[in-house]
């Protein structure tokens, strides 16, 4: 049967429309993550990904392949060809079964493996703190831009609905104009952890715990500190704090005049909270930075508030993994990009400098 030009165009258009509809109806392929470093935090992350419909674990990287990978290979169905050690890490560039990496390594290794992942063409979700210096952060950002891959820092509280509600109330005027923040994160860390070794951690309690209230203050205030005051102290004797500080107390002033103070410690049975004071109310988040049970209460212009997260660990990790997956699919920038991690390191360098204890 002959077909004139008009009929051909109509059929072609209909075929294209049906093809597009069929493609749209197909479920999207999950974003495939490889976990870099198989310690406790990566274990939690992989569990969270297993609960996601947007992601899956398809790769493993460890310095102890024989000891650590069999468990996760079995749990997540990872193929042998997608298991690497740190020497063979760069071979991921030739593995189409891995889209992104989750970096759960000690702080001092974040920059190296982010840059290597970027050169391998893989998107990066890196744990906080982003690195051990602002210079390293900038090198990570540059490497990911050059490779055209996403870089997201794992600030999980930014994705928790309870924390988003706190920020909404604070920024909406529900407590009037924000005037001041107070916060803290303190815990008793025993000897033998890599966090107590400066060559791995880059610093003490500020880098690991203090970054939580610091970041929450910056995030909710939506401005950066312009002046710093701080004290660093190590009160407990012995080798536990031979290379890192035990406790830090710091104060910040924002350009707007908002004041903030917070502290962190590795040497006490502590707390984790954030107070936000406004001209017409206040909010207290406590516990603030845990994996579940986040709660806030306070007084607003319209009355008392008291809400507790219903999320069950590791829901925060699932939310952040899904967010990066969406960014990869839609070519959008993560909420907690490398720039967010850089700003925290700049602030921490200011805190250490004010305390007379330069970072790293």
Coordinates of C-alpha atoms in Angstrom, one line a residue:
X1 CA 0.0 0.0 0.0
X2 CA 1.4 3.4 -1.0
X3 CA 1.6 6.1 1.7
X4 CA 1.7 9.8 1.0
X5 CA 3.9 12.2 3.0
X6 CA 1.1 13.4 5.3
X7 CA 0.1 9.9 6.3
X8 CA 3.7 9.0 6.9
X9 CA 4.2 11.9 9.2
X10 CA 1.0 11.1 11.1
X11 CA 2.0 7.5 11.6
X12 CA 5.5 8.4 12.6
X13 CA 4.2 10.9 15.2
X14 CA 1.8 8.4 16.6
X15 CA 4.6 5.8 16.8
X16 CA 6.9 8.2 18.6
X17 CA 4.1 9.2 21.0
X18 CA 3.4 5.5 21.9
X19 CA 7.1 4.9 22.3
X20 CA 7.5 7.8 24.6
X21 CA 4.4 6.7 26.6
X22 CA 5.8 3.2 26.9
X23 CA 9.2 4.5 28.0
X24 CA 7.6 6.8 30.6
X25 CA 5.6 3.9 32.0
X26 CA 8.7 1.7 32.5
X27 CA 10.0 1.8 36.1
X28 CA 13.3 3.6 36.4
X29 CA 16.4 1.5 37.0
X30 CA 17.6 1.9 40.5
X31 CA 20.7 4.0 41.0
X32 CA 23.5 1.5 41.9
X33 CA 25.8 2.3 44.8
X34 CA 29.2 0.9 45.8
X35 CA 30.1 1.2 49.5
X36 CA 33.6 2.4 50.0
X37 CA 34.9 1.2 53.4
X38 CA 32.8 -1.5 55.1
X39 CA 32.7 -0.2 58.7
X40 CA 29.7 0.6 60.9
X41 CA 28.5 3.6 59.0
X42 CA 28.6 1.8 55.6
X43 CA 26.7 -1.1 57.2
X44 CA 23.9 1.2 58.1
X45 CA 24.0 2.9 54.7
X46 CA 23.7 -0.4 52.9
X47 CA 20.8 -1.5 55.1
X48 CA 19.1 1.8 54.2
X49 CA 19.6 1.3 50.5
X50 CA 18.1 -2.2 50.7
X51 CA 14.9 -0.5 51.9
X52 CA 14.8 1.9 48.9
X53 CA 12.9 1.6 45.7
X54 CA 15.2 4.1 44.0
X55 CA 18.6 2.5 44.8
X56 CA 20.5 -0.7 45.3
X57 CA 23.9 -1.9 46.4
X58 CA 25.9 -3.3 43.5
X59 CA 29.5 -2.8 44.6
X60 CA 31.9 -3.2 47.6
X61 CA 35.3 -1.6 48.2
X62 CA 37.4 -2.6 51.3
X63 CA 40.9 -2.9 52.5
X64 CA 40.0 -6.3 53.9
X65 CA 38.2 -8.0 51.0
X66 CA 38.5 -11.6 52.3
X67 CA 37.3 -10.7 55.8
X68 CA 34.6 -8.2 55.1
X69 CA 33.0 -8.6 51.7
X70 CA 31.5 -12.2 51.9
X71 CA 28.7 -11.0 54.3
X72 CA 27.6 -8.1 52.1
X73 CA 28.1 -10.0 48.9
X74 CA 25.6 -12.5 50.2
X75 CA 23.2 -9.9 51.6
X76 CA 23.0 -7.7 48.6
X77 CA 23.8 -10.0 45.7
X78 CA 27.0 -8.2 44.7
X79 CA 28.9 -9.8 41.9
X80 CA 32.6 -10.7 42.2
X81 CA 33.4 -8.4 39.4
X82 CA 32.1 -5.4 41.4
X83 CA 34.2 -6.1 44.5
X84 CA 37.4 -4.0 44.8
X85 CA 40.2 -3.2 47.2
X86 CA 41.8 0.2 47.5
X87 CA 44.5 -0.7 44.9
X88 CA 42.0 -1.8 42.3
X89 CA 39.5 0.9 43.1
X90 CA 40.1 2.9 39.9
X91 CA 39.0 -0.1 37.8
X92 CA 35.5 0.9 38.6
X93 CA 35.7 3.2 35.7
X94 CA 35.1 0.2 33.4
X95 CA 32.1 -1.1 35.5
X96 CA 28.7 0.0 34.2
X97 CA 27.0 -1.7 37.1
X98 CA 28.1 1.1 39.5
X99 CA 26.6 4.6 39.2
X100 CA 27.7 6.1 42.5
X101 CA 29.8 5.5 45.6
X102 CA 29.1 6.0 49.2
X103 CA 32.3 7.0 51.1
X104 CA 32.2 5.8 54.7
X105 CA 35.9 6.0 55.3
X106 CA 37.9 7.9 58.0
X107 CA 37.9 11.7 57.4
X108 CA 41.4 11.9 56.1
X109 CA 40.6 9.5 53.2
X110 CA 37.5 11.4 52.0
X111 CA 39.3 13.6 49.6
X112 CA 41.4 10.9 47.9
X113 CA 38.6 8.6 47.3
X114 CA 36.1 11.3 46.2
X115 CA 38.6 12.5 43.6
X116 CA 39.4 8.9 42.5
X117 CA 35.7 8.1 42.2
X118 CA 35.1 11.3 40.1
X119 CA 37.9 10.3 37.8
X120 CA 36.3 6.9 37.4
X121 CA 33.1 8.7 36.4
X122 CA 31.1 7.8 39.5
X123 CA 28.8 10.2 41.5
X124 CA 29.8 10.6 45.1
X125 CA 27.9 10.6 48.4
X126 CA 30.6 11.4 51.0
X127 CA 30.2 11.3 54.8
X128 CA 30.8 14.3 56.9
X129 CA 32.9 16.1 57.7
X130 CA 33.6 16.4 54.0
X131 CA 37.4 16.4 54.5
X132 CA 40.0 17.6 57.0
X133 CA 40.6 21.0 55.4
X134 CA 38.9 23.6 53.2
X135 CA 41.7 23.1 50.7
X136 CA 40.8 19.4 50.4
X137 CA 37.1 20.3 50.0
X138 CA 37.9 22.6 47.1
X139 CA 39.9 19.9 45.4
X140 CA 37.0 17.5 45.7
X141 CA 34.5 20.0 44.3
X142 CA 36.8 20.8 41.4
X143 CA 37.4 17.1 40.6
X144 CA 33.6 16.4 40.5
X145 CA 32.9 19.4 38.4
X146 CA 35.6 18.4 35.9
X147 CA 34.2 14.9 35.7
X148 CA 30.6 16.1 35.5
X149 CA 29.5 14.0 38.4
X150 CA 27.4 14.8 41.4
X151 CA 29.0 15.4 44.8
X152 CA 26.7 15.2 47.9
X153 CA 27.7 15.4 51.5
X154 CA 25.8 13.1 53.9
X155 CA 24.1 15.6 56.1
X156 CA 21.2 13.3 56.9
X157 CA 19.3 15.7 59.2
X158 CA 18.6 18.0 56.2
X159 CA 16.4 15.2 54.8
X160 CA 14.6 14.3 58.0
X161 CA 10.9 15.6 57.9
X162 CA 11.1 16.6 61.6
X163 CA 14.2 18.7 61.0
X164 CA 12.6 20.2 57.9
X165 CA 9.6 21.1 60.1
X166 CA 11.9 22.8 62.6
X167 CA 13.5 24.9 59.9
X168 CA 10.1 25.8 58.5
X169 CA 8.9 27.0 61.9
X170 CA 12.1 28.9 62.6
X171 CA 12.2 30.6 59.2
X172 CA 8.5 31.3 58.9
X173 CA 8.3 33.8 61.7
X174 CA 6.5 31.4 64.0
X175 CA 8.9 32.3 66.8
X176 CA 9.4 35.8 65.6
X177 CA 12.9 37.0 64.4
X178 CA 15.7 34.5 65.1
X179 CA 18.1 36.0 67.7
X180 CA 20.3 33.2 69.1
X181 CA 21.2 29.5 68.8
X182 CA 22.7 27.2 71.5
X183 CA 23.7 23.6 70.8
X184 CA 25.8 20.7 71.7
X185 CA 26.8 17.1 71.0
X186 CA 28.8 15.3 73.6
X187 CA 29.6 11.6 74.1
X188 CA 32.1 9.4 75.9
X189 CA 34.4 7.8 73.3
X190 CA 36.6 5.0 74.4
X191 CA 40.2 4.5 73.3
X192 CA 41.1 2.6 70.2
X193 CA 38.8 4.3 67.7
X194 CA 40.2 5.9 64.5
X195 CA 38.4 9.2 65.5
X196 CA 40.9 9.6 68.3
X197 CA 43.9 9.4 65.9
X198 CA 44.5 12.8 64.2
X199 CA 46.1 11.2 61.1
X200 CA 42.7 9.7 60.3
X201 CA 40.3 12.2 61.9
X202 CA 42.0 15.5 61.2
X203 CA 40.8 16.7 64.6
X204 CA 38.9 15.8 67.7
X205 CA 35.3 16.2 68.9
X206 CA 34.6 19.3 66.8
X207 CA 35.2 17.3 63.5
X208 CA 33.0 14.4 64.5
X209 CA 30.3 15.8 66.9
X210 CA 30.6 19.5 66.9
X211 CA 29.9 19.6 63.1
X212 CA 26.3 18.6 63.9
X213 CA 25.2 21.7 65.8
X214 CA 27.5 23.9 63.7
X215 CA 25.9 22.7 60.5
X216 CA 22.4 22.9 61.9
X217 CA 23.0 26.5 63.0
X218 CA 24.4 27.6 59.6
X219 CA 21.6 25.7 57.8
X220 CA 18.7 27.3 59.7
X221 CA 20.3 30.7 60.0
X222 CA 21.0 30.7 56.3
X223 CA 24.1 32.8 56.7
X224 CA 27.8 32.2 57.5
X225 CA 29.6 33.2 60.7
X226 CA 31.8 36.4 60.4
X227 CA 33.6 36.1 63.8
X228 CA 34.6 33.3 66.1
X229 CA 35.6 32.7 69.7
X230 CA 36.6 29.3 71.0
X231 CA 38.2 27.3 73.7
X232 CA 39.8 23.8 73.3
X233 CA 40.6 21.6 76.3
X234 CA 41.7 18.1 77.2
X235 CA 41.1 17.5 80.8
X236 CA 41.3 13.7 81.0
X237 CA 44.9 12.3 81.4
X238 CA 46.4 9.4 79.5
X239 CA 46.9 8.4 75.8
X240 CA 43.3 8.6 74.7
X241 CA 43.6 12.2 73.7
X242 CA 47.2 12.3 72.8
X243 CA 46.6 13.6 69.3
X244 CA 43.1 15.2 69.3
X245 CA 41.2 17.5 71.6
X246 CA 38.7 16.2 74.0
X247 CA 36.3 19.2 74.2
X248 CA 35.6 22.4 72.3
X249 CA 33.3 25.3 73.2
X250 CA 32.7 27.9 70.5
X251 CA 30.7 31.1 69.8
X252 CA 29.8 32.6 66.5
X253 CA 28.4 35.9 65.3
X254 CA 26.6 36.2 62.0
X255 CA 26.6 39.3 59.8
X256 CA 23.0 39.9 60.8
X257 CA 23.9 40.0 64.4
X258 CA 22.5 36.5 65.2
X259 CA 24.6 34.8 67.9
X260 CA 25.3 31.2 68.3
X261 CA 27.2 29.0 70.8
X262 CA 27.8 25.3 70.9
X263 CA 30.1 22.6 72.3
X264 CA 31.3 19.1 71.7
X265 CA 33.2 16.5 73.7
X266 CA 34.5 13.0 73.5
X267 CA 35.0 12.7 77.3
X268 CA 31.5 12.9 78.9
X269 CA 28.2 11.1 79.1
X270 CA 26.6 13.8 77.1
X271 CA 23.7 15.2 75.2
X272 CA 22.7 16.3 71.7
X273 CA 20.4 19.3 71.2
X274 CA 19.8 22.6 69.5
X275 CA 18.0 25.6 70.9
X276 CA 16.6 28.3 68.7
X277 CA 15.5 31.6 70.3
X278 CA 13.3 34.1 68.6
X279 CA 11.7 37.4 69.6
X280 CA 8.3 35.7 70.1
X281 CA 9.1 32.1 70.9
X282 CA 11.7 29.3 71.0
X283 CA 12.3 25.7 69.8
X284 CA 14.4 23.0 71.4
X285 CA 15.4 19.9 69.4
X286 CA 16.4 17.0 71.7
X287 CA 17.5 14.4 71.0
X288 CA 18.6 16.2 67.8
X289 CA 21.2 14.2 65.9
X290 CA 20.4 10.5 66.4
X291 CA 19.3 8.0 63.9
X292 CA 15.7 7.9 65.2
X293 CA 13.5 9.5 67.8
X294 CA 14.3 13.1 66.9
X295 CA 12.0 15.4 68.9
X296 CA 11.3 19.1 69.1
X297 CA 9.1 21.2 71.3
X298 CA 8.7 24.8 72.1
X299 CA 6.5 27.9 72.1
X300 CA 5.4 29.7 69.0
X301 CA 3.2 32.7 68.4
X302 CA 0.2 30.4 68.0
X303 CA 0.9 28.1 70.9
X304 CA 3.0 25.1 72.1
X305 CA 4.5 22.6 69.7
X306 CA 5.7 19.1 70.4
X307 CA 6.5 16.6 67.6
X308 CA 8.6 13.4 67.5
X309 CA 9.8 11.6 64.4
X310 CA 8.1 8.4 63.6
X311 CA 11.0 7.3 61.3
X312 CA 12.8 4.1 62.2
X313 CA 16.5 3.7 61.7
X314 CA 18.0 3.9 59.1
X315 CA 15.3 6.0 57.4
X316 CA 17.5 9.2 57.3
X317 CA 20.1 7.3 55.3
X318 CA 17.4 6.1 52.9
X319 CA 16.1 9.6 52.4
X320 CA 19.6 11.0 51.6
X321 CA 20.4 8.0 49.3
X322 CA 17.1 8.6 47.4
X323 CA 17.8 12.3 47.1
X324 CA 21.1 11.7 45.3
X325 CA 19.4 9.2 43.1
X326 CA 16.8 11.8 42.1
X327 CA 19.5 14.3 41.5
X328 CA 21.4 11.9 39.2
X329 CA 18.2 11.0 37.3
X330 CA 17.0 14.6 36.9
X331 CA 20.4 16.3 36.7
X332 CA 19.8 18.6 39.6
X333 CA 22.1 19.8 42.4
X334 CA 21.9 18.0 45.8
X335 CA 20.6 20.1 48.7
X336 CA 23.8 19.3 50.6
X337 CA 26.4 19.7 47.8
X338 CA 30.1 20.0 48.2
X339 CA 29.7 23.7 48.8
X340 CA 27.8 22.9 52.0
X341 CA 30.6 20.7 53.3
X342 CA 33.2 23.4 52.3
X343 CA 31.4 26.0 54.4
X344 CA 31.5 23.8 57.5
X345 CA 35.2 23.3 57.1
X346 CA 35.8 27.0 56.7
X347 CA 33.9 27.6 59.9
X348 CA 35.7 24.8 61.7
X349 CA 39.0 26.3 60.7
X350 CA 37.8 29.6 62.1
X351 CA 36.9 27.9 65.4
X352 CA 40.2 26.1 65.7
X353 CA 42.1 29.3 64.8
X354 CA 40.2 31.2 67.5
X355 CA 41.1 28.6 70.0
X356 CA 44.8 28.7 69.0
X357 CA 44.6 25.1 67.7
X358 CA 44.8 25.1 63.9
X359 CA 43.0 22.3 62.1
X360 CA 45.0 19.3 60.8

